[in-house]
Amino acid sequence: MTVAVEPNSFKTGPDERGYFGIYGGRFVAETLMPLILELQQAYDDAKADPAFKAELQALSTYYAGRPSKLYFAEGLTNHLGGARIFFKREDLNHTGSHKINNCLGQILLAKRMGKTRIIAETGAGQHGVASATVSARFGLPCVVYMGATDVERQAPNVFRMKLLGATVNPVTAGNGTLKDAMNEALRDWVSNVEDTYYLIGTAAGPHPYPEMVRDFQSVIGIEARAQMLEQEGRLPDMIIAAVGGGSNAIGLFHPFLDDKDVEIVGVEAGGHGIAVENGHAASMTGGRPGVLHGNRTYLLQDADGQILEGHSVSAGLDYPGVGPEHSWLRDTGRVQYVPIVDQEAIDAFQVCTRVEGIIPALESAHAIAQAIRVAPSMAKDKIIVINLSGRGDKDVHTVGKLLGMDI
Amino acid sequence: MTETRIDRRFAALKAEGRPALVTFMTAGDPDPATTLALLKALPGAGADVIELGMPFSDPMADGPAIQAAGLRALKGGQTLVKTLDLVREFRQFDDATPIVLMGYYNPIYSHGSEAFVAEAKAAGVDGLIIVDLPPEADDELCIPALEAGLNFIRLATPTTDDKRLPAVLENTSGFVYYVSINGITGSAAPDASRVAESVARIKRHTHLPVAVGFGVRTAEQAAAIGANADGVVVGSAIVSAIAASLDSEGRATAATIPAVLALVSELSGGVRASRKSVAA
């Protein structure tokens, strides 16, 4: 792709039609189009309503536990011997990941719109758990679509969702992973347009979802930026986050986009390696632009435009697309996207666990792996912030199996 | 734009005083030879307009029957280019029956919209229905298709209210496809009287023929819907008939083509009886 002319600000998107450059848009069936326009209107109204903001703020503080801490990871810093590393501790949020930030915002919007039924898709189960949680909190029935393969590899999260009162529908279409779950959620929505709110978990899908999810997740970057200034008196040199659909990453990145001296790195799932066909989930490194799930963005696809399943050891990164704003940030060059393969992520998972006493989600372990790559060769006065997007309890079974441990 | 086979066919049927039977099947399901044989035989069995599905890995608006058909076709190696080849071969035998390609945008975007509309026109395609391209995205494919002389057929749904209808109809040509229910293909049958009201509502906004689909499975339903519509679309029932005729390996059998043609003949009888049943 050609590199676009550098804009004055990287924070003005999307335009009124929902585009970031050529990416984004509203590529949906006619049945959904009026609903998406209605959602846009409701979101615009909510944004302008101080009561909505106040309610979200109160829930974020007292229910989710925000602000999350910005923690100096001294153990990892000493272990690597280079740049100082900080973790933005989204793993400490209620439900154990950043997903709750978005779910609280959207459940308030659903309530405002008078919707009485919540549907969601989930890969690793983090978003499914967060959706089931906020649905329980607000007394709304919740149906979670989850690929049958993921239901198997994320069994603890499936049980959590059920305990929270949600119905988990395993999806056997396709390979039974996140993209198939999203297809099925869209089919449900199109069949239940009157009462149902589709709570999308990542900064992708038709406009206004990418913008809305980014806004709800931007609390991560807003806090991190202020905390860094307060704790260190300056901005970081580099910020790193893992990118599947890309909601934790855009949440951290967005408030820093116009800080020209902050290097921004998004880490994609390199799976078995970028050279392995259909063996990774790095859509921006190994894919090309296409249209899926309501937006134009980088996609893993074959020569005929059929979507590939992709692979990652992390169920949360195992998605063949990415949020459209990331595609635009990639093309403009503002954010650098790099792949980390499964093995590097598993190694980082173990290192972090041993030197920090923090078990990171496998998704977050991809971001840590990138820091492990670059921190040793950086000067000791440099600062890296990693988004520790979730805790890894859900992954111990997967990692145990890979390490040949009997658990 | 110049008159297409679709325009001519609907005009002729209007003169005849009956609605069109629009049949859907997925190209390459379960193999290209079967699709070609069906294409050649369908007009004789009573199909007035043929919709040919372009298989896609992620058919978000389709129910289980058409999803499965797409997967069978893709497993057999079907591609966009091979689908155009099928139309080209069909046109050697039939130059009158309209062919509408139906599918999702990504394979076309991947191929290139301009190249695709030129190749489709040259192959003998008459119209396109692309599920995930609303009027807001007309510059993507609709405008290039119209310029190439292809009809761009839009879906109108129960959620498309009077305020939105003009935008949906603006660049629509050939016919309007009214999706009779909020749902996916192959869902429950629509209520004929409500469909009649909706068709009347759309007709207040356009002179184009209105065909009705989603959920029509039997000759009786086709007759009831056809009483007040210019066309009746049947998809999942036909695709299910194909599926039921396959062997355990998913290959076509000697029963495949006769099974589909028998169903289409029956549906055609329903459509032909539709206006009579109203008169009676």
XYZ file of C-alpha atoms in Angstrom:
687
model
C 0.000 0.000 0.000
C 1.142 3.539 -0.645
C 1.779 5.678 2.398
C -0.816 8.422 2.706
C 0.110 12.054 3.247
C 0.694 12.582 6.952
C -2.332 14.273 8.522
C -2.100 17.126 11.045
C -3.656 14.912 13.672
C -4.089 11.155 13.830
C -7.058 11.502 16.164
C -9.758 12.981 13.918
C -11.164 9.774 12.413
C -13.501 8.355 11.442
C -15.265 10.652 8.978
C -19.070 10.946 9.033
C -19.420 7.832 6.857
C -17.284 5.844 9.245
C -14.029 5.755 7.291
C -10.435 5.954 8.449
C -8.828 6.631 5.051
C -10.214 3.783 2.896
C -10.854 1.546 5.922
C -14.023 1.069 7.947
C -17.449 1.888 6.508
C -20.785 0.136 6.874
C -20.832 -3.022 4.768
C -23.934 -4.717 6.127
C -27.171 -6.251 4.859
C -30.077 -3.865 4.420
C -31.947 -5.371 7.399
C -29.192 -4.127 9.719
C -28.625 -0.760 8.088
C -31.464 1.101 9.862
C -30.311 -0.406 13.180
C -26.779 0.765 12.683
C -27.949 4.270 11.869
C -30.120 4.194 15.001
C -27.126 3.041 17.052
C -25.059 5.888 15.632
C -27.691 8.399 16.696
C -28.015 6.868 20.162
C -24.253 6.893 20.647
C -23.937 10.513 19.524
C -26.700 11.490 21.971
C -25.122 9.517 24.813
C -21.721 11.094 24.224
C -23.243 14.524 24.630
C -25.143 13.584 27.802
C -23.309 14.325 31.068
C -25.524 11.829 32.910
C -24.322 9.004 30.671
C -20.719 9.959 31.281
C -21.277 10.200 35.022
C -22.930 6.798 35.226
C -20.119 5.183 33.220
C -17.539 6.925 35.369
C -19.133 5.670 38.582
C -19.341 2.092 37.310
C -15.742 2.232 36.083
C -14.555 3.359 39.495
C -16.652 1.308 41.887
C -17.556 -1.748 39.814
C -14.604 -2.280 37.471
C -11.956 -0.876 39.825
C -10.518 1.868 37.654
C -8.133 3.517 37.304
C -5.928 0.512 36.698
C -2.390 0.920 37.981
C 0.659 1.803 35.933
C 3.196 -0.541 37.444
C 7.008 -0.359 37.156
C 7.971 -3.915 36.247
C 11.308 -3.911 38.024
C 11.799 -7.648 37.799
C 11.407 -7.752 34.050
C 13.440 -4.541 33.649
C 16.373 -6.033 35.596
C 16.010 -9.334 33.785
C 16.315 -7.646 30.389
C 18.904 -5.062 31.435
C 17.820 -2.238 29.148
C 14.844 0.101 28.939
C 12.601 0.497 31.990
C 9.358 -1.383 31.539
C 5.935 -0.423 32.880
C 2.757 -2.491 32.761
C -0.668 -0.915 32.401
C -2.514 -3.317 34.666
C -5.766 -4.010 32.831
C -5.484 -7.548 34.228
C -6.530 -6.115 37.598
C -9.917 -4.943 36.321
C -13.082 -6.724 37.348
C -13.431 -9.835 35.104
C -9.688 -9.844 34.539
C -9.205 -7.926 31.330
C -9.749 -4.660 29.475
C -12.986 -6.021 27.966
C -15.074 -4.698 30.867
C -14.352 -1.073 29.816
C -16.221 -1.503 26.554
C -18.965 -3.678 27.985
C -19.909 -1.127 30.639
C -20.185 1.596 28.022
C -22.244 -0.483 25.628
C -24.603 -1.952 28.244
C -25.488 1.585 29.330
C -26.147 2.428 25.690
C -28.302 -0.691 25.226
C -30.319 0.274 28.292
C -30.693 3.808 26.983
C -31.977 2.433 23.664
C -34.566 0.300 25.462
C -33.086 -2.990 24.252
C -33.975 -6.014 26.350
C -31.663 -8.750 25.062
C -27.878 -8.795 24.683
C -25.893 -10.870 22.198
C -22.111 -11.067 21.917
C -19.387 -13.032 20.188
C -16.287 -14.232 21.928
C -13.000 -15.930 21.093
C -10.962 -16.480 24.231
C -14.049 -15.899 26.318
C -12.837 -12.662 27.932
C -15.406 -10.560 26.105
C -18.056 -13.228 26.638
C -17.387 -13.156 30.377
C -17.435 -9.352 30.458
C -20.707 -9.292 28.465
C -22.289 -11.909 30.717
C -21.106 -9.898 33.728
C -22.634 -6.582 32.713
C -25.817 -8.373 31.578
C -26.112 -9.954 35.012
C -25.487 -6.585 36.638
C -28.272 -4.947 34.613
C -30.653 -7.900 34.603
C -30.688 -8.526 30.860
C -30.640 -11.959 29.207
C -27.392 -12.573 27.332
C -26.564 -14.999 24.534
C -22.884 -15.532 23.738
C -21.769 -17.068 20.450
C -18.494 -18.916 20.721
C -16.765 -21.168 18.218
C -16.976 -24.839 19.189
C -13.163 -25.126 19.050
C -12.852 -22.187 21.447
C -15.523 -23.614 23.766
C -13.229 -26.581 24.166
C -9.945 -24.723 24.673
C -11.424 -22.057 26.982
C -13.618 -24.263 29.154
C -13.157 -22.262 32.404
C -14.502 -19.111 30.756
C -17.478 -21.034 29.354
C -18.342 -22.119 32.871
C -17.972 -18.566 34.175
C -20.397 -17.280 31.532
C -22.914 -19.951 32.455
C -22.596 -19.131 36.149
C -23.302 -15.510 35.271
C -26.549 -16.607 33.672
C -25.597 -16.318 30.013
C -26.510 -18.840 27.342
C -23.395 -19.995 25.479
C -24.117 -21.140 21.930
C -21.251 -23.167 20.441
C -20.817 -22.419 16.719
C -19.778 -25.352 14.572
C -19.828 -23.516 11.208
C -16.429 -23.046 9.563
C -13.570 -23.969 11.878
C -15.539 -22.978 14.950
C -13.457 -19.949 15.969
C -14.009 -16.226 16.471
C -14.973 -15.262 12.921
C -17.614 -17.987 12.800
C -18.965 -16.804 16.149
C -19.222 -13.276 14.746
C -21.095 -14.540 11.654
C -23.564 -16.330 13.900
C -24.043 -13.295 16.133
C -24.815 -11.208 13.034
C -27.365 -13.837 11.933
C -29.008 -13.648 15.353
C -29.112 -9.857 15.191
C -30.698 -9.820 11.742
C -33.353 -12.236 13.048
C -34.087 -10.293 16.261
C -33.860 -6.662 15.254
C -36.562 -5.306 17.545
C -35.288 -6.135 21.012
C -31.653 -7.154 20.595
C -28.463 -5.207 21.189
C -25.285 -6.618 19.622
C -22.436 -5.974 22.027
C -19.374 -6.254 19.772
C -16.207 -6.911 21.725
C -13.548 -5.391 19.550
C -12.886 -2.171 17.665
C -14.133 -3.679 14.404
C -17.445 -4.241 12.618
C -19.642 -1.667 10.897
C -19.466 2.000 11.860
C -20.014 3.184 14.617
C -18.601 0.134 16.459
C -14.900 0.779 15.733
C -15.212 4.363 16.945
C -17.429 3.525 19.907
C -15.312 0.626 21.191
C -12.183 2.730 20.778
C -13.752 5.557 22.766
C -14.735 3.230 25.618
C -11.265 1.643 25.634
C -9.382 4.949 25.363
C -9.611 5.229 29.129
C -6.567 2.904 29.101
C -4.374 5.367 27.221
C -5.788 8.471 28.888
C -4.948 7.042 32.306
C -1.573 5.665 31.242
C -0.513 8.991 29.760
C -1.490 10.933 32.902
C 0.026 8.304 35.225
C 3.304 8.351 33.317
C 3.490 12.133 33.534
C 2.711 11.993 37.238
C 5.038 9.095 38.115
C 7.967 9.862 35.812
C 7.360 13.438 34.747
C 7.507 12.562 31.073
C 5.939 10.511 28.302
C 7.189 6.999 27.482
C 9.501 6.347 24.549
C 7.565 3.357 23.360
C 4.143 1.825 23.960
C 3.312 -1.763 23.015
C 0.047 -3.710 22.827
C -1.153 -6.957 21.305
C -3.544 -6.712 18.350
C -6.232 -9.259 17.526
C -9.289 -7.219 16.620
C -7.310 -4.504 18.342
C -9.471 -2.991 21.093
C -6.915 -3.001 23.916
C -4.306 -1.669 21.492
C -6.385 1.182 20.096
C -7.450 2.019 23.657
C -3.830 2.460 24.702
C -2.614 3.999 21.427
C -5.269 6.578 20.632
C -4.449 9.141 23.336
C -0.751 8.951 22.317
C -1.221 9.222 18.533
C -0.279 12.889 18.346
C 2.682 12.548 20.729
C 5.206 12.370 17.916
C 8.102 11.211 20.097
C 6.240 8.173 21.395
C 6.977 5.133 19.272
C 3.873 2.924 18.967
C 4.088 -0.802 18.312
C 1.198 -3.217 17.727
C 1.961 -6.915 18.035
C 0.133 -9.368 15.804
C -0.122 -13.099 16.303
C 2.606 -14.704 14.198
C 1.345 -18.205 15.039
C 3.576 -20.835 13.423
C 5.278 -18.089 11.408
C 4.260 -15.603 8.711
C 5.643 -17.878 5.972
C 3.265 -20.678 6.963
C 0.124 -20.387 4.856
C -2.959 -19.994 7.076
C -0.627 -20.610 10.034
C -0.820 -17.177 11.659
C -3.303 -14.420 12.450
C -1.199 -11.415 11.415
C -3.633 -9.740 9.032
C -1.625 -6.546 8.598
C 1.726 -8.267 8.159
C 0.500 -11.172 6.052
C -2.891 -10.154 4.622
C -4.377 -7.562 2.266
C -7.359 -5.195 2.377
C -10.821 -6.702 2.005
C -14.377 -6.457 3.323
C -15.703 -8.616 6.160
C -18.029 -8.203 9.137
C -19.169 -4.771 8.100
C -15.856 -3.051 7.476
C -12.980 -2.760 5.047
C -9.713 -3.667 6.677
C -6.666 -5.921 6.339
C -7.790 -9.546 6.116
C -6.279 -12.987 5.811
C -7.700 -14.283 2.549
C -6.883 -16.559 -0.363
C -6.462 -15.529 -3.997
C -10.245 -15.784 -4.576
C -11.099 -13.489 -1.656
C -12.252 -16.324 0.623
C -11.440 -15.601 4.259
C -8.864 -17.822 5.965
C -9.234 -18.952 9.556
C -5.793 -17.997 10.747
C -4.026 -19.540 13.708
C -2.693 -18.377 17.032
C -1.956 -20.145 20.291
C -4.027 -17.332 21.774
C -7.743 -17.688 21.132
C -8.165 -13.938 21.579
C -5.848 -13.104 18.679
C -7.152 -15.831 16.391
C -9.141 -13.540 14.072
C -8.506 -13.047 10.332
C -9.200 -9.307 10.407
C -8.344 -6.280 12.502
C -10.081 -3.039 13.463
C -10.112 -0.547 10.552
C -8.332 2.219 12.457
C -5.304 -0.061 12.855
C -5.271 -0.670 9.083
C -5.189 3.079 8.542
C -2.510 3.641 11.202
C -0.452 0.935 9.527
C -0.687 2.560 6.093
C 0.104 6.027 7.441
C 3.124 4.579 9.224
C 2.157 6.104 12.599
C 2.037 2.680 14.209
C 4.428 -0.142 13.466
C 2.876 -3.628 13.466
C 5.089 -6.654 14.030
C 4.382 -10.374 14.375
C 5.334 -12.496 17.392
C 5.163 -16.267 16.914
C 3.501 -18.711 19.335
C 6.764 -19.899 20.861
C 7.996 -16.374 21.646
C 4.660 -15.621 23.326
C 4.827 -18.790 25.416
C 8.399 -17.963 26.430
C 7.344 -14.440 27.408
C 4.405 -15.859 29.364
C 6.857 -17.933 31.424
C 9.406 -15.161 31.877
C 6.791 -12.689 33.085
C 5.313 -15.226 35.438
C 8.686 -16.037 36.983
C 10.316 -12.611 37.230
C 7.204 -10.544 37.979
C 4.881 -12.995 39.700
C 2.199 -11.973 37.233
C 0.567 -14.560 34.971
C -0.319 -12.622 31.808
C -2.972 -13.567 29.283
C -1.441 -15.198 26.208
C -2.651 -12.179 24.233
C -0.686 -9.820 26.489
C 2.286 -12.203 26.405
C 2.681 -11.296 22.722
C 3.227 -7.654 23.716
C 5.665 -8.685 26.447
C 7.577 -10.779 23.903
C 8.106 -7.702 21.744
C 9.523 -5.834 24.755
C 11.819 -8.792 25.435
C 13.075 -8.399 21.863
C 13.752 -4.670 21.948
C 14.322 -3.609 25.577
C 17.831 -5.101 26.045
C 19.292 -2.966 23.257
C 17.636 0.235 24.496
C 19.350 2.667 26.900
C 18.499 2.319 30.597
C 16.831 5.720 30.722
C 14.297 4.765 28.038
C 10.765 3.828 29.031
C 8.441 1.204 27.524
C 4.771 0.858 28.495
C 3.149 -2.514 27.799
C -0.583 -2.973 27.927
C -1.084 -5.967 30.183
C -4.554 -6.409 28.752
C -5.620 -9.440 30.758
C -4.655 -12.027 33.301
C -3.580 -15.485 32.236
C -5.509 -17.801 34.537
C -7.677 -18.811 31.579
C -4.550 -19.893 29.667
C -2.765 -22.082 32.194
C -4.364 -25.184 30.735
C -3.272 -24.348 27.185
C 0.250 -23.488 28.282
C 0.463 -26.534 30.513
C -0.425 -28.766 27.598
C 2.181 -27.106 25.363
C 4.841 -27.523 28.026
C 3.955 -31.168 28.448
C 2.767 -30.685 32.022
C -0.027 -32.795 33.396
C -2.609 -30.503 35.001
C -29.319 2.194 -19.261
C -30.278 -0.145 -22.090
C -32.843 -2.873 -21.618
C -31.531 -6.098 -20.105
C -32.798 -9.661 -20.269
C -34.293 -9.020 -16.815
C -36.325 -6.049 -18.058
C -37.530 -8.038 -21.082
C -38.466 -11.071 -19.013
C -40.526 -9.142 -16.445
C -42.254 -7.166 -19.226
C -43.182 -10.385 -21.024
C -44.541 -11.989 -17.836
C -46.547 -8.881 -17.034
C -48.161 -9.220 -20.435
C -48.782 -12.871 -19.674
C -50.375 -11.903 -16.362
C -48.294 -13.975 -13.990
C -45.380 -13.511 -11.618
C -41.873 -14.787 -12.272
C -40.406 -17.830 -10.608
C -36.893 -16.857 -9.529
C -34.756 -19.832 -8.548
C -31.543 -19.757 -6.545
C -28.709 -22.236 -6.380
C -25.046 -21.948 -5.487
C -22.560 -22.138 -8.362
C -20.417 -25.251 -8.093
C -22.703 -27.057 -5.627
C -21.620 -29.781 -5.439
C -19.618 -29.486 -8.698
C -19.584 -27.236 -11.789
C -20.917 -29.937 -14.152
C -24.054 -30.365 -12.038
C -24.582 -26.605 -11.900
C -24.244 -26.334 -15.679
C -26.659 -29.209 -16.282
C -29.160 -27.574 -13.911
C -28.731 -24.164 -15.551
C -29.569 -25.680 -18.928
C -32.616 -27.566 -17.612
C -34.109 -24.991 -15.207
C -35.834 -22.758 -17.800
C -37.607 -25.824 -19.217
C -38.798 -26.759 -15.718
C -40.306 -23.301 -15.233
C -37.593 -21.031 -13.862
C -38.053 -17.530 -15.308
C -35.030 -15.881 -13.712
C -31.991 -17.716 -12.349
C -30.033 -16.479 -9.360
C -26.621 -18.044 -9.140
C -24.914 -17.816 -5.774
C -21.233 -16.958 -5.677
C -19.959 -18.990 -2.724
C -18.279 -17.109 0.126
C -16.533 -18.408 3.214
C -18.542 -16.141 5.539
C -22.156 -15.882 4.330
C -23.513 -13.746 7.166
C -27.056 -13.381 5.789
C -27.578 -17.045 5.007
C -29.125 -19.857 6.988
C -27.718 -23.374 7.364
C -28.890 -24.720 3.962
C -27.197 -22.060 1.827
C -24.164 -21.928 4.134
C -23.682 -25.653 3.554
C -24.137 -25.267 -0.205
C -21.425 -22.619 -0.281
C -19.053 -24.822 1.689
C -19.688 -27.755 -0.681
C -18.922 -25.527 -3.658
C -15.767 -24.077 -2.100
C -14.601 -27.550 -1.132
C -15.010 -28.499 -4.791
C -12.720 -25.621 -5.770
C -15.330 -23.121 -6.963
C -14.052 -19.561 -7.520
C -15.435 -16.294 -8.835
C -13.757 -16.870 -12.202
C -15.202 -20.388 -12.477
C -18.673 -19.024 -11.744
C -18.334 -16.584 -14.648
C -17.166 -19.512 -16.825
C -20.406 -21.358 -15.983
C -22.498 -18.394 -17.091
C -20.488 -18.113 -20.308
C -21.121 -21.786 -21.112
C -24.825 -21.457 -20.284
C -25.137 -18.547 -22.690
C -24.093 -20.849 -25.575
C -27.403 -22.628 -25.016
C -29.757 -19.944 -23.738
C -29.705 -16.273 -24.648
C -33.027 -15.302 -23.076
C -33.144 -16.457 -19.447
C -31.796 -13.748 -17.128
C -28.902 -14.654 -14.843
C -28.388 -12.762 -11.611
C -25.251 -13.347 -9.563
C -25.828 -13.178 -5.823
C -23.182 -13.055 -3.143
C -20.949 -11.018 -0.887
C -18.569 -8.236 -1.750
C -15.136 -9.479 -0.733
C -14.424 -11.912 -3.600
C -15.429 -9.146 -6.044
C -13.350 -6.525 -4.234
C -10.446 -8.947 -4.240
C -10.861 -9.470 -7.996
C -11.329 -5.744 -8.648
C -14.783 -4.217 -9.127
C -14.125 -2.694 -12.578
C -12.626 -5.883 -13.988
C -15.394 -7.962 -12.457
C -18.313 -6.004 -13.948
C -16.676 -6.026 -17.397
C -16.051 -9.788 -17.253
C -19.519 -10.496 -15.869
C -21.176 -8.480 -18.622
C -19.091 -10.233 -21.271
C -19.963 -13.641 -19.803
C -23.682 -12.915 -20.131
C -24.598 -11.926 -16.578
C -27.581 -9.564 -16.347
C -27.683 -8.427 -12.762
C -25.988 -8.471 -9.360
C -27.301 -8.829 -5.814
C -24.579 -8.125 -3.279
C -25.863 -8.592 0.222
C -23.332 -6.482 2.114
C -23.350 -3.423 -0.136
C -26.018 -0.969 1.083
C -26.771 2.207 -0.923
C -24.298 4.054 1.288
C -21.579 2.097 -0.561
C -22.865 2.604 -4.124
C -19.556 3.875 -5.426
C -17.940 0.504 -4.624
C -19.764 -1.630 -7.194
C -23.289 -0.401 -7.941
C -22.226 2.567 -10.070
C -19.556 0.610 -12.010
C -22.106 -2.181 -12.593
C -24.739 0.226 -13.929
C -22.140 1.814 -16.204
C -21.231 -1.610 -17.553
C -24.882 -2.304 -18.367
C -25.635 -4.670 -15.477
C -28.705 -4.340 -13.282
C -27.976 -3.774 -9.613
C -30.763 -5.365 -7.627
C -31.214 -4.128 -4.108
C -32.733 -5.890 -1.147
C -35.507 -4.074 0.695
C -36.495 -5.458 4.109
C -39.180 -4.957 6.754
C -36.756 -2.587 8.514
C -36.472 -0.404 5.409
C -39.011 2.272 6.311
C -40.607 4.835 3.985
C -37.950 7.367 4.866
C -35.179 5.049 3.775
C -36.871 3.396 0.783
C -36.056 6.164 -1.742
C -32.328 5.823 -0.979
C -32.532 2.044 -1.347
C -34.407 2.328 -4.641
C -32.391 5.155 -6.155
C -29.815 3.143 -8.086
C -31.775 -0.090 -8.142
C -32.683 -1.527 -11.528
C -34.057 -4.761 -12.996
C -36.241 -5.556 -10.008
C -36.456 -4.984 -6.267
C -35.883 -8.014 -4.065
C -38.154 -7.763 -1.040
C -36.810 -9.801 1.858
C -40.066 -10.820 3.477
C -38.792 -11.389 7.006
C -36.175 -9.975 9.341
C -33.855 -12.933 9.322
C -31.558 -15.152 7.346
C -32.310 -17.231 4.258
C -34.383 -20.345 4.867
C -36.188 -18.980 7.928
C -39.872 -19.434 8.699
C -42.397 -18.693 5.950
C -43.658 -15.141 5.708
C -47.294 -14.234 6.207
C -48.755 -13.656 2.714
C -51.085 -10.809 3.662
C -48.330 -8.845 5.374
C -46.104 -9.415 2.365
C -48.856 -8.052 0.105
C -48.984 -4.849 2.179
C -45.228 -4.473 2.003
C -45.125 -5.025 -1.755
C -47.816 -2.383 -2.157
C -45.756 -0.021 0.004
C -42.648 -0.512 -2.145
C -44.680 -0.087 -5.328
C -45.789 3.338 -4.151
C -42.119 4.308 -4.477
C -41.100 2.550 -7.722
C -42.279 1.238 -11.075
C -39.785 -1.631 -10.910
C -41.063 -5.189 -10.516
C -40.941 -6.469 -6.923
C -39.879 -10.061 -6.269
C -40.327 -11.586 -2.821
C -38.035 -14.097 -1.163
C -36.734 -15.636 2.096
C -38.763 -18.506 3.517
C -40.762 -19.584 0.425
C -40.534 -23.391 0.181
C -43.710 -24.841 -1.370
C -45.930 -24.381 -4.414
C -48.760 -23.230 -2.126
C -46.603 -20.540 -0.541
C -45.361 -19.507 -3.977
C -48.934 -19.173 -5.178
C -49.963 -17.126 -2.144
C -46.978 -14.776 -2.344
C -47.155 -14.557 -6.144
C -50.734 -13.309 -6.001
C -49.438 -9.873 -5.070
C -45.814 -9.849 -6.213
C -44.090 -9.698 -9.599
C -41.800 -12.538 -8.693
C -41.290 -15.272 -6.122
C -37.749 -16.276 -5.121
C -37.047 -19.805 -3.911
C -33.558 -20.653 -2.675
C -33.112 -22.736 0.459
C -35.740 -25.308 -0.629
C -33.900 -25.912 -3.922
C -30.517 -26.036 -2.262
C -31.919 -28.473 0.319
C -33.195 -30.694 -2.508
C -29.669 -30.767 -3.914
C -28.240 -31.625 -0.492
C -30.751 -34.440 0.047
C -29.838 -36.045 -3.271
C -26.072 -36.285 -2.655
C -24.251 -39.470 -1.690
C -22.498 -39.906 1.653
C -19.339 -38.320 0.203
C -21.301 -35.250 -0.854
C -21.167 -36.068 -4.573
C -24.012 -35.586 -7.029
C -26.018 -38.706 -7.889
C -28.405 -39.688 -10.676
C -31.180 -38.364 -8.442
C -29.766 -34.835 -8.102
C -30.957 -33.181 -11.291
C -34.389 -34.877 -11.420
C -35.024 -33.954 -7.762
C -34.344 -30.268 -8.387
C -36.313 -30.157 -11.625
C -39.313 -31.862 -10.009
C -39.350 -29.255 -7.229
C -38.991 -26.377 -9.677
C -41.838 -27.723 -11.857
C -44.043 -27.902 -8.800
C -43.107 -24.346 -7.727
C -43.722 -23.176 -11.267
C -47.217 -24.643 -11.084
C -47.780 -22.660 -7.900
C -46.586 -19.423 -9.456
C -48.704 -19.971 -12.579
C -51.776 -20.603 -10.429
C -51.223 -17.575 -8.209
C -53.331 -15.006 -10.020
C -56.045 -17.610 -10.744
C -56.360 -18.355 -7.043
C -56.929 -14.662 -6.409
C -59.599 -14.492 -9.121
C -61.333 -17.543 -7.692
